[in-house]
């Protein structure tokens, strides 16, 4: 087994690993919040994390965490063919799923309430975009290196 050397991990790989870690941490933050008001005051506020916000939310977190783990595996001696393409696919699908989850949240305005995405969703989306951009740049650099 190869020993891990943090100096050999590229900054773009660190971005992918960090995005996976960020996605996991913010998955416990509010991804969706609902509040109902009445003339007599607030009837209640509630929020849910990614783990309770539906398949598109929690599965996107798992995709980003999986991408982060896959990025580190070659540095521990496990070679993964087409790693950059797999990373790009995982990050792209995760980002798409987070956007779809945001667009498909219920609207409670007809019932006198307000609902919307929580800051956890925004940070999760940021993690997905960071991972996707880092994966794209890594893929582009690796395809240029093989073309030469």
C-alpha positions as a printed NumPy array, in Angstrom:
array([[  0.   ,   0.   ,   0.   ],
       [  1.331,   3.421,  -0.943],
       [  1.803,   5.979,   1.77 ],
       [ -0.27 ,   9.113,   1.567],
       [  1.591,  12.322,   0.753],
       [ -0.59 ,  15.422,   0.989],
       [  1.916,  17.367,  -1.115],
       [  1.116,  15.214,  -4.145],
       [ -2.582,  16.111,  -4.076],
       [ -3.221,  18.927,  -6.545],
       [ -5.14 ,  22.059,  -5.539],
       [ -8.013,  21.035,  -7.843],
       [ -8.171,  17.639,  -6.161],
       [ -8.232,  19.345,  -2.772],
       [-11.141,  21.442,  -4.062],
       [-13.04 ,  18.248,  -4.949],
       [-12.281,  16.634,  -1.6  ],
       [-13.214,  19.838,   0.234],
       [-16.452,  20.115,  -1.733],
       [-17.39 ,  16.575,  -0.69 ],
       [-16.633,  17.373,   2.934],
       [-18.529,  20.67 ,   2.731],
       [-21.526,  18.914,   1.182],
       [-21.579,  16.386,   4.014],
       [-21.359,  19.058,   6.716],
       [-24.038,  21.328,   5.231],
       [-26.334,  18.355,   4.666],
       [-27.275,  18.753,   8.331],
       [-28.118,  22.464,   7.922],
       [-31.608,  23.645,   6.884],
       [-32.193,  22.93 ,   3.185],
       [-35.862,  23.876,   3.224],
       [-37.775,  26.119,   5.613],
       [-41.512,  26.686,   6.068],
       [-43.275,  29.225,   8.251],
       [-46.968,  29.918,   8.746],
       [-48.274,  33.249,  10.008],
       [-51.68 ,  34.258,  11.283],
       [-53.138,  37.594,  12.374],
       [-52.326,  36.549,  15.929],
       [-48.677,  35.766,  15.308],
       [-46.527,  33.02 ,  13.979],
       [-48.041,  29.552,  13.926],
       [-44.735,  27.863,  13.542],
       [-41.528,  27.54 ,  11.677],
       [-39.893,  24.345,  10.583],
       [-36.941,  23.345,   8.474],
       [-35.505,  20.109,   7.151],
       [-31.98 ,  19.003,   6.357],
       [-30.866,  17.361,   3.128],
       [-31.536,  13.963,   4.702],
       [-35.235,  14.851,   5.062],
       [-35.622,  17.002,   1.93 ],
       [-36.051,  14.087,  -0.462],
       [-34.017,  11.832,  -2.723],
       [-32.569,  14.587,  -4.891],
       [-31.121,  16.304,  -1.83 ],
       [-29.552,  13.421,   0.074],
       [-28.41 ,  11.533,  -3.026],
       [-26.584,  14.61 ,  -4.322],
       [-24.711,  14.807,  -1.01 ],
       [-23.722,  11.154,  -1.326],
       [-22.514,  11.742,  -4.901],
       [-20.266,  14.615,  -3.803],
       [-18.89 ,  12.61 ,  -0.865],
       [-18.236,   9.65 ,  -3.186],
       [-16.403,  11.948,  -5.596],
       [-14.227,  13.22 ,  -2.752],
       [-13.354,   9.674,  -1.679],
       [-12.603,   8.585,  -5.258],
       [-10.28 ,  11.56 ,  -5.725],
       [ -8.17 ,  10.465,  -2.757],
       [ -8.011,   6.733,  -3.565],
       [ -5.144,   6.991,  -6.098],
       [ -3.066,   8.747,  -3.436],
       [ -3.487,   5.641,  -1.261],
       [ -2.428,   3.276,  -4.059],
       [ -5.781,   2.335,  -5.624],
       [ -5.819,   3.221,  -9.296],
       [ -9.163,   4.189, -10.807],
       [ -9.434,   4.266, -14.6  ],
       [-11.088,   7.394, -16.02 ],
       [-11.144,   9.032, -12.595],
       [-11.516,  12.577, -13.89 ],
       [-14.451,  11.595, -16.101],
       [-16.146,   9.779, -13.198],
       [-15.545,  12.784, -10.932],
       [-16.98 ,  15.122, -13.555],
       [-20.067,  12.935, -13.93 ],
       [-20.673,  12.631, -10.188],
       [-20.229,  16.359,  -9.544],
       [-22.324,  17.36 , -12.557],
       [-25.21 ,  15.056, -11.631],
       [-25.046,  16.172,  -7.984],
       [-25.213,  19.837,  -8.984],
       [-28.112,  19.137, -11.336],
       [-29.975,  17.218,  -8.626],
       [-29.533,  20.053,  -6.116],
       [-30.906,  22.531,  -8.659],
       [-33.853,  20.235,  -9.405],
       [-34.551,  19.809,  -5.68 ],
       [-34.57 ,  23.582,  -5.275],
       [-36.992,  24.019,  -8.187],
       [-39.354,  21.294,  -6.952],
       [-39.848,  22.495,  -3.383],
       [-43.491,  23.028,  -2.433],
       [-44.931,  26.534,  -2.254],
       [-47.22 ,  27.246,   0.704],
       [-48.139,  30.828,  -0.204],
       [-51.76 ,  29.824,  -0.986],
       [-52.111,  28.591,   2.597],
       [-50.808,  31.804,   4.124],
       [-47.321,  30.518,   4.681],
       [-43.943,  31.099,   3.223],
       [-41.413,  28.506,   2.208],
       [-38.076,  28.472,   0.546],
       [-34.638,  27.057,   0.281],
       [-32.475,  27.228,   3.361],
       [-28.853,  28.253,   3.503],
       [-27.777,  24.61 ,   3.599],
       [-29.088,  24.147,   0.075],
       [-27.189,  27.192,  -1.154],
       [-23.962,  25.943,   0.429],
       [-24.617,  22.458,  -0.976],
       [-25.106,  23.966,  -4.415],
       [-21.856,  25.888,  -3.991],
       [-20.07 ,  22.643,  -3.079],
       [-21.484,  20.977,  -6.187],
       [-20.403,  23.826,  -8.45 ],
       [-16.906,  23.895,  -6.932],
       [-16.498,  20.163,  -7.425],
       [-17.872,  20.279, -10.979],
       [-15.606,  23.16 , -11.997],
       [-12.542,  21.5  , -10.438],
       [-13.442,  18.229, -12.173],
       [-13.878,  19.977, -15.518],
       [-10.53 ,  21.769, -15.219],
       [ -8.805,  18.519, -14.21 ],
       [-10.455,  16.641, -17.079],
       [ -9.46 ,  19.329, -19.561],
       [ -5.871,  19.299, -18.324],
       [ -5.667,  15.501, -18.479],
       [ -7.139,  15.361, -21.981],
       [ -4.579,  17.948, -23.153],
       [ -1.773,  15.932, -21.585],
       [ -2.833,  12.746, -23.4  ],
       [ -3.278,  14.589, -26.712],
       [  0.341,  15.774, -26.734]])
